[in-house]
Tab-separated table of C-alpha atoms in Angstrom:
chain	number	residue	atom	x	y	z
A	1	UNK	CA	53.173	33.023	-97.159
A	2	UNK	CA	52.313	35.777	-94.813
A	3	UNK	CA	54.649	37.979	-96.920
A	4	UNK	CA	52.493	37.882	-99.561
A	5	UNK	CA	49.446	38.060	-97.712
A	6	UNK	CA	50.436	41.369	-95.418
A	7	UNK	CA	51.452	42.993	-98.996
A	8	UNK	CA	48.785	41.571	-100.902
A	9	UNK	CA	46.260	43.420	-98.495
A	10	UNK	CA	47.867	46.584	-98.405
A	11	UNK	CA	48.416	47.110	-101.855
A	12	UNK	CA	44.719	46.030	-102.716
A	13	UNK	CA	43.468	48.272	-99.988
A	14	UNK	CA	45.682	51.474	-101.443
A	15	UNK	CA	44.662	50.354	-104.823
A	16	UNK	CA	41.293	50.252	-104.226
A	17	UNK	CA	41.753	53.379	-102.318
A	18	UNK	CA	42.729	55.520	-105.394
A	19	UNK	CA	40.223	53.862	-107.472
A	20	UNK	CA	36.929	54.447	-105.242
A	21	UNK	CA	38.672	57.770	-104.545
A	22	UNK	CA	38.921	57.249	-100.505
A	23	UNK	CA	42.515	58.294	-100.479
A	24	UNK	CA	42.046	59.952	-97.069
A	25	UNK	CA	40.250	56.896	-95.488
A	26	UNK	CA	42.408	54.575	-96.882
A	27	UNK	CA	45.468	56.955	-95.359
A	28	UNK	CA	44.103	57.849	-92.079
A	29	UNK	CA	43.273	53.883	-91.571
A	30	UNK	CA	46.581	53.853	-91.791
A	31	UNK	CA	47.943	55.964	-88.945
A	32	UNK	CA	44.824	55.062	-86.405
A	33	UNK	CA	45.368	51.241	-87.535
A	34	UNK	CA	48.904	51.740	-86.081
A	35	UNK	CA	48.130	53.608	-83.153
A	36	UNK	CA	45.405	51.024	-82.142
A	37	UNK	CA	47.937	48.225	-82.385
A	38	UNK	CA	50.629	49.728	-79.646
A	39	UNK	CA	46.886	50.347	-77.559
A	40	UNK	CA	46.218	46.956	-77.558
A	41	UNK	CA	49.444	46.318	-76.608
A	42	UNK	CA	49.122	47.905	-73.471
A	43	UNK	CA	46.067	46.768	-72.892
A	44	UNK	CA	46.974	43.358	-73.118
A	45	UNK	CA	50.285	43.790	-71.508
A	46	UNK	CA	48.752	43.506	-67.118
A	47	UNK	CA	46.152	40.403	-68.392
A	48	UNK	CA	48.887	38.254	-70.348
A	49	UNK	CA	51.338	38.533	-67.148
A	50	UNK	CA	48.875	38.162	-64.723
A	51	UNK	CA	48.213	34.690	-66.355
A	52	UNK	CA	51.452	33.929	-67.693
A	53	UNK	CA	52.263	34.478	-63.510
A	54	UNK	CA	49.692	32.200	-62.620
A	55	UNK	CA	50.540	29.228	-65.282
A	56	UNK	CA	53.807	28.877	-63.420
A	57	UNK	CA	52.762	28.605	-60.661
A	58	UNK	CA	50.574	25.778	-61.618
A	59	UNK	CA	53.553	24.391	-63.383
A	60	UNK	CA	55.754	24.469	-60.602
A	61	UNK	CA	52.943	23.228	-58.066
A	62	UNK	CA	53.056	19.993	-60.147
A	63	UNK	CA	49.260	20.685	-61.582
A	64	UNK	CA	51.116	19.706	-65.384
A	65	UNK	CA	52.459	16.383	-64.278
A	66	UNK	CA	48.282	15.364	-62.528
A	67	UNK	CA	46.531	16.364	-65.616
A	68	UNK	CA	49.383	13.902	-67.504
A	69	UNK	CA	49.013	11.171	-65.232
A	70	UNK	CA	44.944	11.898	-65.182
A	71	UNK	CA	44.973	11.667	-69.180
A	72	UNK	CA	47.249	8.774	-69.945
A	73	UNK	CA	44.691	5.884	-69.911
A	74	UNK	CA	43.129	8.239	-72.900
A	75	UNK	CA	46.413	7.993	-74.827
A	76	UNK	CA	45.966	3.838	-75.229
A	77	UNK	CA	42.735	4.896	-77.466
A	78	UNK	CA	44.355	7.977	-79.485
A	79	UNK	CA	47.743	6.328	-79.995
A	80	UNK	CA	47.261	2.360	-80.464
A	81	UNK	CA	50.268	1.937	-82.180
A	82	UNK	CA	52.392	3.634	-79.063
A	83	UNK	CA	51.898	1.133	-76.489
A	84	UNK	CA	56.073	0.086	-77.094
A	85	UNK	CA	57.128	3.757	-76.119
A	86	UNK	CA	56.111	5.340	-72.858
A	87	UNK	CA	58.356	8.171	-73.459
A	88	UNK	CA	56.599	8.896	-76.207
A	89	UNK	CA	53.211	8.941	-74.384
A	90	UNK	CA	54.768	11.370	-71.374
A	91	UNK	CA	55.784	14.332	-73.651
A	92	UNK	CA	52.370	13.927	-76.082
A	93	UNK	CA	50.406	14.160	-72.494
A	94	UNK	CA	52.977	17.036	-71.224
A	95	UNK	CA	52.460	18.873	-74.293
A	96	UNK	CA	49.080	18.350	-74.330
A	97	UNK	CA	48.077	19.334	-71.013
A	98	UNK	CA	50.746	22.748	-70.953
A	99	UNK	CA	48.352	23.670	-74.311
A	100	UNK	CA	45.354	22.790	-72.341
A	101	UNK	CA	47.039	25.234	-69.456
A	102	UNK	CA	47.546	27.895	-72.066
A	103	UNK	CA	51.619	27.915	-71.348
A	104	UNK	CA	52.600	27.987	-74.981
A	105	UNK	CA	56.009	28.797	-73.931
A	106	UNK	CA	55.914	25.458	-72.179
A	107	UNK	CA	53.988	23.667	-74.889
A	108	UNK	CA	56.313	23.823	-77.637
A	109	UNK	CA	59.830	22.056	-76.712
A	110	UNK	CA	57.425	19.846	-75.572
A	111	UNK	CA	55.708	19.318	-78.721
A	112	UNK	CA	58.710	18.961	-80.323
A	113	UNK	CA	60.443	16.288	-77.591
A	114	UNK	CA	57.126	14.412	-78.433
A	115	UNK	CA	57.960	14.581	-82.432
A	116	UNK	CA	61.241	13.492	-81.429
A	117	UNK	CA	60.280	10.622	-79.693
A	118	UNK	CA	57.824	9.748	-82.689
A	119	UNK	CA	60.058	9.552	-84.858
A	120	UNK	CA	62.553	7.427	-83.056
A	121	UNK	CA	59.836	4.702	-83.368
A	122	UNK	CA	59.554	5.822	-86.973
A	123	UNK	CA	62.409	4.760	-87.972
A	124	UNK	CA	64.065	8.014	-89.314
A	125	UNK	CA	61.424	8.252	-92.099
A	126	UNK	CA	61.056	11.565	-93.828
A	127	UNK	CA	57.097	10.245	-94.198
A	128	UNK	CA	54.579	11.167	-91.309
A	129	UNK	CA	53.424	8.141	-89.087
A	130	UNK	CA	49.960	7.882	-88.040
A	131	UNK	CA	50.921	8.386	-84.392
A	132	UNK	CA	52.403	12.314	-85.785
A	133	UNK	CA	49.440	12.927	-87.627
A	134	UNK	CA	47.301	12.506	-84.809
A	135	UNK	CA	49.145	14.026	-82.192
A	136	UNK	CA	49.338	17.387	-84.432
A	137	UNK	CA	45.662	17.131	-85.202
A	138	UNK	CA	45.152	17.087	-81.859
A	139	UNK	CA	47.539	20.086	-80.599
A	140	UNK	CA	45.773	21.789	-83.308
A	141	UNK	CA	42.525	21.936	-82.350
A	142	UNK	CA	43.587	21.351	-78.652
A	143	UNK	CA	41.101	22.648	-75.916
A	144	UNK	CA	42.744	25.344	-74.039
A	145	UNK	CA	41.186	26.016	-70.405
A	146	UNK	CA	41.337	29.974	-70.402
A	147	UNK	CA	41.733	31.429	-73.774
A	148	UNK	CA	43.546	34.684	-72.174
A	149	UNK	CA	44.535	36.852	-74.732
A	150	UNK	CA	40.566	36.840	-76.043
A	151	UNK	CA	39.591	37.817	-72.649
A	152	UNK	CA	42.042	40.118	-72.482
A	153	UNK	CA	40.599	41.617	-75.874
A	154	UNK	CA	37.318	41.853	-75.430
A	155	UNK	CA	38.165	43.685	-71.316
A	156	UNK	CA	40.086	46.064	-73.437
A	157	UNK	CA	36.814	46.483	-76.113
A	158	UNK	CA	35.154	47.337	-72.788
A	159	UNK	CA	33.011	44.044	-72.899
A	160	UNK	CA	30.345	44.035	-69.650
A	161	UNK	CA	31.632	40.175	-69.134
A	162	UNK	CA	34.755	39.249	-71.076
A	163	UNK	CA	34.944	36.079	-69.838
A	164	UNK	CA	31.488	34.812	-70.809
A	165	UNK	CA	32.202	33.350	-73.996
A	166	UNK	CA	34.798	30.867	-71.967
A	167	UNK	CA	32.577	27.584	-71.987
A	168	UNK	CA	31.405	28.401	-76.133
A	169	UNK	CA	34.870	28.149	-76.448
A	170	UNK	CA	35.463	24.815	-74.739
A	171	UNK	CA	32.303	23.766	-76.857
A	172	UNK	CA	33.527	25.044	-80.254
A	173	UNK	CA	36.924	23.572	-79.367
A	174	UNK	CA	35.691	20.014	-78.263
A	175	UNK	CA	33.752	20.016	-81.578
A	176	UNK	CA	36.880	20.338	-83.333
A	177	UNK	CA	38.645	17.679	-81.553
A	178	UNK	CA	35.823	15.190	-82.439
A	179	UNK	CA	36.338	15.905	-85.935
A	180	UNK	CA	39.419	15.970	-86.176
A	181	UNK	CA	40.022	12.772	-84.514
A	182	UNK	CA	37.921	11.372	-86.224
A	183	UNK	CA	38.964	12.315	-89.444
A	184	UNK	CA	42.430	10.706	-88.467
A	185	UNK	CA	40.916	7.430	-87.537
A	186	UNK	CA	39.658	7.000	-91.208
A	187	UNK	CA	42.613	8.465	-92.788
A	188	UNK	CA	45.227	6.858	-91.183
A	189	UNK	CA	46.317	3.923	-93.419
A	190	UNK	CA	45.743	6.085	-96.211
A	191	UNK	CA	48.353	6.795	-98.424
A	192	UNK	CA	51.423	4.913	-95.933
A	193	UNK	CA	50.461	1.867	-97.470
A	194	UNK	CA	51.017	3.712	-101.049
A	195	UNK	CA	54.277	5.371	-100.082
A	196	UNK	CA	55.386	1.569	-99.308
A	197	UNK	CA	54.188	0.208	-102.079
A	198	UNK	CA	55.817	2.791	-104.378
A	199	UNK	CA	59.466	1.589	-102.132
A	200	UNK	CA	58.958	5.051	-100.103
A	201	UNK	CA	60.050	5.381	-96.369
B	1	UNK	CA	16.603	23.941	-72.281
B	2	UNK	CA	18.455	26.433	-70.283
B	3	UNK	CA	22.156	27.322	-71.582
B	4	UNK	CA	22.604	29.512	-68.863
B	5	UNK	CA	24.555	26.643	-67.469
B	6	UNK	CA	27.033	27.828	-69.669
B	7	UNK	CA	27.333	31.543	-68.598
B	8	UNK	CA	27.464	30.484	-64.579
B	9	UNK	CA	30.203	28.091	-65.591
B	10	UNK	CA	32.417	30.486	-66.985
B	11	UNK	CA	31.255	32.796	-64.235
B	12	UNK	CA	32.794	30.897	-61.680
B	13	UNK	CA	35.391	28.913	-63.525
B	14	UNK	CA	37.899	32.147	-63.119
B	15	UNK	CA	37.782	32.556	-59.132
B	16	UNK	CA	37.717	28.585	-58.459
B	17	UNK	CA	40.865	28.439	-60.555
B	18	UNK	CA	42.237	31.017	-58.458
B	19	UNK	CA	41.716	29.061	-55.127
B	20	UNK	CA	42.549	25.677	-57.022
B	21	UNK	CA	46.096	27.004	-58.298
B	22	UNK	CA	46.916	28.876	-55.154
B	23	UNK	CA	45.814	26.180	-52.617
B	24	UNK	CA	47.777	23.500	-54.665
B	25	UNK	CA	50.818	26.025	-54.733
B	26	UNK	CA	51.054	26.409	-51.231
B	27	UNK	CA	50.506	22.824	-49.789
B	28	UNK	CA	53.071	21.577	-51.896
B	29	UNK	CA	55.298	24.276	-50.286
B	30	UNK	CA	55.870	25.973	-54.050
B	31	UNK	CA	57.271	29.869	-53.363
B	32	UNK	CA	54.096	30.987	-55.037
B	33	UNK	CA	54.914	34.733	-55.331
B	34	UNK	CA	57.964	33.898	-56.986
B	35	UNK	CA	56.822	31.485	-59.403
B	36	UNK	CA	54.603	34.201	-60.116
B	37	UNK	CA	56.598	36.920	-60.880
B	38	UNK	CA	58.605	34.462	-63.096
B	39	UNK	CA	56.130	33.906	-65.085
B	40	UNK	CA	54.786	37.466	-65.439
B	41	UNK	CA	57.802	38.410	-66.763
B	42	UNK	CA	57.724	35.959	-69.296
B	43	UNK	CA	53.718	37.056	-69.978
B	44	UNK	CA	55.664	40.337	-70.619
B	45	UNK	CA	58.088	39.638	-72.944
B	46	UNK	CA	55.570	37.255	-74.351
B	47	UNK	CA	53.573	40.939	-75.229
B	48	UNK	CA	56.035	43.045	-76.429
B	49	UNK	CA	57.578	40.289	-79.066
B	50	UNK	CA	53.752	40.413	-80.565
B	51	UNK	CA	53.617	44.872	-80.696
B	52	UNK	CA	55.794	44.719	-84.088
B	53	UNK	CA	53.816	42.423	-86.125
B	54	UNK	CA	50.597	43.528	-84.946
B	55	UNK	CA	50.943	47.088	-85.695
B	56	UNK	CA	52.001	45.712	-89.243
B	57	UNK	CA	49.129	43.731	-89.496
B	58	UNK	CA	46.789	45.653	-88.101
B	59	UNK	CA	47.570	48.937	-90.474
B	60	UNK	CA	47.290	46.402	-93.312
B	61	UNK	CA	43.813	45.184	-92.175
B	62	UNK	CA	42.842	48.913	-91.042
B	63	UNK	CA	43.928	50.002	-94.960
B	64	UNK	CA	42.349	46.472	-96.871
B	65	UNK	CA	38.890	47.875	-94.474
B	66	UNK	CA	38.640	51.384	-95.572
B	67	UNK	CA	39.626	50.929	-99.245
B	68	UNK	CA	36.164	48.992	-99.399
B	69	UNK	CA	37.792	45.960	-100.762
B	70	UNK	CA	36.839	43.864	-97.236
B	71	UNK	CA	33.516	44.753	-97.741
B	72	UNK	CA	33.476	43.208	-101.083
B	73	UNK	CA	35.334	39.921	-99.755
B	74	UNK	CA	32.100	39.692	-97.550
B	75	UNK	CA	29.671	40.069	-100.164
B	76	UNK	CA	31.246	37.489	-102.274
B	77	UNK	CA	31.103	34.851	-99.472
B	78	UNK	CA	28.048	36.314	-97.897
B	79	UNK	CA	25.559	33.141	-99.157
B	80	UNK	CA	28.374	30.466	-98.707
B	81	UNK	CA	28.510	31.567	-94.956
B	82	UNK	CA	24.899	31.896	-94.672
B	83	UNK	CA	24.003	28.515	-95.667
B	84	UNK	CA	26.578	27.105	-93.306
B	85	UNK	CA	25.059	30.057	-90.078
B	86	UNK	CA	28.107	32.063	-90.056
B	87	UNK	CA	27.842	35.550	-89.959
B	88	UNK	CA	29.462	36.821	-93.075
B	89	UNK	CA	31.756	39.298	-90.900
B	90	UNK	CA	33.476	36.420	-89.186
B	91	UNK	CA	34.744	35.208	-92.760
B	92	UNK	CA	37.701	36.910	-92.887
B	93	UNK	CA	38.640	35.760	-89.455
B	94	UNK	CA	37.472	31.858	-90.278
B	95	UNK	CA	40.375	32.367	-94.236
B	96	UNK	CA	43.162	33.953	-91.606
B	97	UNK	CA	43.127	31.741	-88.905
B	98	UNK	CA	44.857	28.553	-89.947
B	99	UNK	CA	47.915	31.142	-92.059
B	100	UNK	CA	48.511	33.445	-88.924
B	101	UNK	CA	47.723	34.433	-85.288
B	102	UNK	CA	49.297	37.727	-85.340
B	103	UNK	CA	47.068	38.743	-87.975
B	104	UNK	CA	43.662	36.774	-86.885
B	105	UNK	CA	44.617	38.573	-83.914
B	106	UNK	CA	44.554	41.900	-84.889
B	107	UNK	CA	41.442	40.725	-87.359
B	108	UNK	CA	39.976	39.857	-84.153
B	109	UNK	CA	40.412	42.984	-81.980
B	110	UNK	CA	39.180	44.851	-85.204
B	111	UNK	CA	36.818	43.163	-85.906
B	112	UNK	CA	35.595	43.366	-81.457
B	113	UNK	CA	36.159	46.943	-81.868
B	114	UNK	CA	34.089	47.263	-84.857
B	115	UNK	CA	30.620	45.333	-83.305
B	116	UNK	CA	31.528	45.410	-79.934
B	117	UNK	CA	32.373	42.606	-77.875
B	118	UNK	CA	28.956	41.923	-76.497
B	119	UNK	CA	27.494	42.284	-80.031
B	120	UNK	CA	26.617	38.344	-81.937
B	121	UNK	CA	29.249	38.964	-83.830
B	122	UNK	CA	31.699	39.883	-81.273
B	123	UNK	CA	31.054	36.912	-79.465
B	124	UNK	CA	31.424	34.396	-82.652
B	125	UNK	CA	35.007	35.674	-83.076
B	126	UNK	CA	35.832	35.575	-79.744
B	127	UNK	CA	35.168	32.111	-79.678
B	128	UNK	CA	36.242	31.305	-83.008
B	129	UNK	CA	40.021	32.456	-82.171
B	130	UNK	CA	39.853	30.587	-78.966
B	131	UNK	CA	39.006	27.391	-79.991
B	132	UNK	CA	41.022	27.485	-83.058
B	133	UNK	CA	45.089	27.251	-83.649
B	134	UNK	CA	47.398	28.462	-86.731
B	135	UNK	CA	48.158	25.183	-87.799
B	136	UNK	CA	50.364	25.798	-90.544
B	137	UNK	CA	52.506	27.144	-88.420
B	138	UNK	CA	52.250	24.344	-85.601
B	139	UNK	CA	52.381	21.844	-88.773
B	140	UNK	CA	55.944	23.578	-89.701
B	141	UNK	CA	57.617	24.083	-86.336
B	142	UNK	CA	56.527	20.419	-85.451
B	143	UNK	CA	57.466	18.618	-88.384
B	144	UNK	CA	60.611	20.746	-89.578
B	145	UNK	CA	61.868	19.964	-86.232
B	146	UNK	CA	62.391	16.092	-87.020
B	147	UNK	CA	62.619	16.453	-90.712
B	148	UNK	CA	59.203	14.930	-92.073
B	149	UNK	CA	59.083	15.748	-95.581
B	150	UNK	CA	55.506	13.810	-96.672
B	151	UNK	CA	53.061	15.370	-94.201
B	152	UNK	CA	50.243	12.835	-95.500
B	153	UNK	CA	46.697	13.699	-94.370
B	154	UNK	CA	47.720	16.081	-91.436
B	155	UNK	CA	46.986	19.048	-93.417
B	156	UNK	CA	43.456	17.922	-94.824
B	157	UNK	CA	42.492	16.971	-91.249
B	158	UNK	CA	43.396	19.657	-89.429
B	159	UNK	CA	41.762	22.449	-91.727
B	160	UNK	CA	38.478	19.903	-91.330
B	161	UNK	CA	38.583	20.198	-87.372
B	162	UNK	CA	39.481	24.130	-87.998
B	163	UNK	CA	36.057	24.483	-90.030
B	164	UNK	CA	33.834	22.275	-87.731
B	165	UNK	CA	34.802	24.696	-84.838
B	166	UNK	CA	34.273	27.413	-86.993
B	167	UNK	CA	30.728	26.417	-87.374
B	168	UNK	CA	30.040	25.285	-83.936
B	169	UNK	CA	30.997	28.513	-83.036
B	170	UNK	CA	28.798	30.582	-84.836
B	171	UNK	CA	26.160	27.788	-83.810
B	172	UNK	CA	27.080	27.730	-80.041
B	173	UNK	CA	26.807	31.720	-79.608
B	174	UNK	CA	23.498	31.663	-81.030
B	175	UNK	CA	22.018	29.206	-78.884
B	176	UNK	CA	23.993	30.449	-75.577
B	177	UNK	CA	23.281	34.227	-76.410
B	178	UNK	CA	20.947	34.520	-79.011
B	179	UNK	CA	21.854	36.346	-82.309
């Protein structure tokens, strides 16, 4: 998809370019574009491993395993139909919390241990269960505590306080959550009961 | 009512983490510094895996920009936006975000550049890429991993939540820093 997408843009953009008659725009964009990219680079580069530093050491400190025993009574209401498998319920809250923590690295063999786990009690389906749907709506539109790399963005813009947009983000991100838990509560149901019906899964 | 509550709790959120991580570090007898550099090092690999596909990107938006074309996106979507209180520059952001994060990235830091990152607009897609995730990507690493072939409603609510935080962002900045 992003094939098409990262051509698609460029050859508009040239296109248009010899059309409007901006050719030297269009081709100095070009060079400066790249240029800015590597800058940003090495802007981002001290931020990302001063917090990538300081993740780990609140994963090896144990902070990942609190915030998973802190959440789980929440998992009874998300995941009704998961009370059989506890195993389940650890990596969701693992994966979960190591989003929340921003330790993406960390997040996603996680994730997929969780899917794993899912679809043990799914019984090998190729269809979705409600339980999968939710738990990717939710690491989707997860709330993640310091959202480093636009920090480290808008330091290297020369922003007066980078950091001030953290609790809109928490905001924005909670408002997402809402909806999109909510939109799984009255879709689930939906369209399992048809797959059955039809002699699916 | 006062929303500087907001601004003083990111203000001090950064610091108390600091004390938080490092106290709970050392009283559980974790080798701190070494943890530490462990994880920088991943922070830097981390960095340079994202330099190829952002200069890619990035000289594809830069080009898309300066043809004019972008501009004309905009317009098109310009009273869509508006009737929903998103500022018509963030658009392209709010259409990339769910396909890629390299590119909403380098959207982003264009887009920061552009403004500034203390302008409105800089703010709304600040917050818009933090509280947002490129879920067809999550949606294909998760469920290619255990073969799921009927995704059901995953996709429909996902891009729902994406577009609710889209919104609250544009609505959140305005009220926290004015337009």
């Amino acid at each position: 998809m992003l094939n098409y997408i990262w051509a698609g843009m460029l050859l508009v953009g040239f296109a248009v370019g010899i059309l409007s008659g901006r050719l030297n725009e269009v081709t100095q964009a070009a060079f400066t574009s790249a240029g800015n990219a590597v800058q940003l680079c090495i802007g981002l580069l001290g931020i990302m491993c001063l917090w990538s530093g300081l993740m780990k050491v609140m994963e090896k400190s144990g902070l990942v395993r609190l915030i998973a025993r802190f959440a789980s009574p929440l998992m009874g209401l998300l995941f009704p139909k998961l009370n059989g498998s506890k195993k389940a319920q650890g990596a969701i809250v693992m994966n979960l919390a190591a989003n929340f923590m921003g330790l993406g690295n960390a997040a996603t063999p996680l994730g997929i241990k969780a899917m794993e786990e899912l679809q043990k009690v799914n019984a090998g389906s190729d269809t979705a269960s409600d339980p999968m749907c939710m738990f990717l709506v939710l690491n989707t539109s997860a709330i993640q505590l310091i959202p480093a790399t636009v920090i480290a963005i808008r330091m290297d813009a020369g922003s007066a306080a980078p950091a001030e947009i953290m609790a809109c983000v928490w905001f924005a991100s909670a408002c997402a959550m809402l909806a999109g838990i909510t939109a799984v509560k009255l879709l689930s149901g939906h369209g399992r009961r048809h797959a059955l019906l039809r002699g699916g899964s | 009512m006062d929303y500087s509550f907001f601004t003083s709790i990111s203000l001090y959120a950064l610091p108390v983490l600091f004390l938080l991580i490092l106290g709970t570090g050392l009283s559980r007898k974790v080798k701190v510094y070494d943890a530490f550099v462990e994880g920088a090092a991943e922070g830097l690999k981390a960095t340079v895996r994202i330099l190829p596909p952002l200069v890619g990107l990035l000289t594809a938006v830069g080009v898309f920009r300066a043809s004019g074309a972008l501009d004309f996106i905009i317009q098109l979507l310009l009273p869509a936006a508006s009737l929903l209180g998103i500022p018509a520059e963030a658009m392209p952001l709010a259409l990339m975000r769910p396909v890629s994060g390299s590119a909403s990235l380098a959207l982003v830091s264009d887009i920061v550049r552009m403004y500034g990152p203390d302008s409105y607009i800089g703010r709304v897609v600040s917050t818009m890429m933090g509280s947002t995730e490129t879920i067809f990507y999550t949606l294909a690493v998760y469920y290619g991993a255990v073969g799921i072939k009927n995704i059901r409603y995953t996709l429909a609510a996902a891009l729902f939540a994406d577009g609710v935080s889209v919104i609250a962002s544009a609505w959140i900045c305005a009220l926290v820093f004015g337009r």
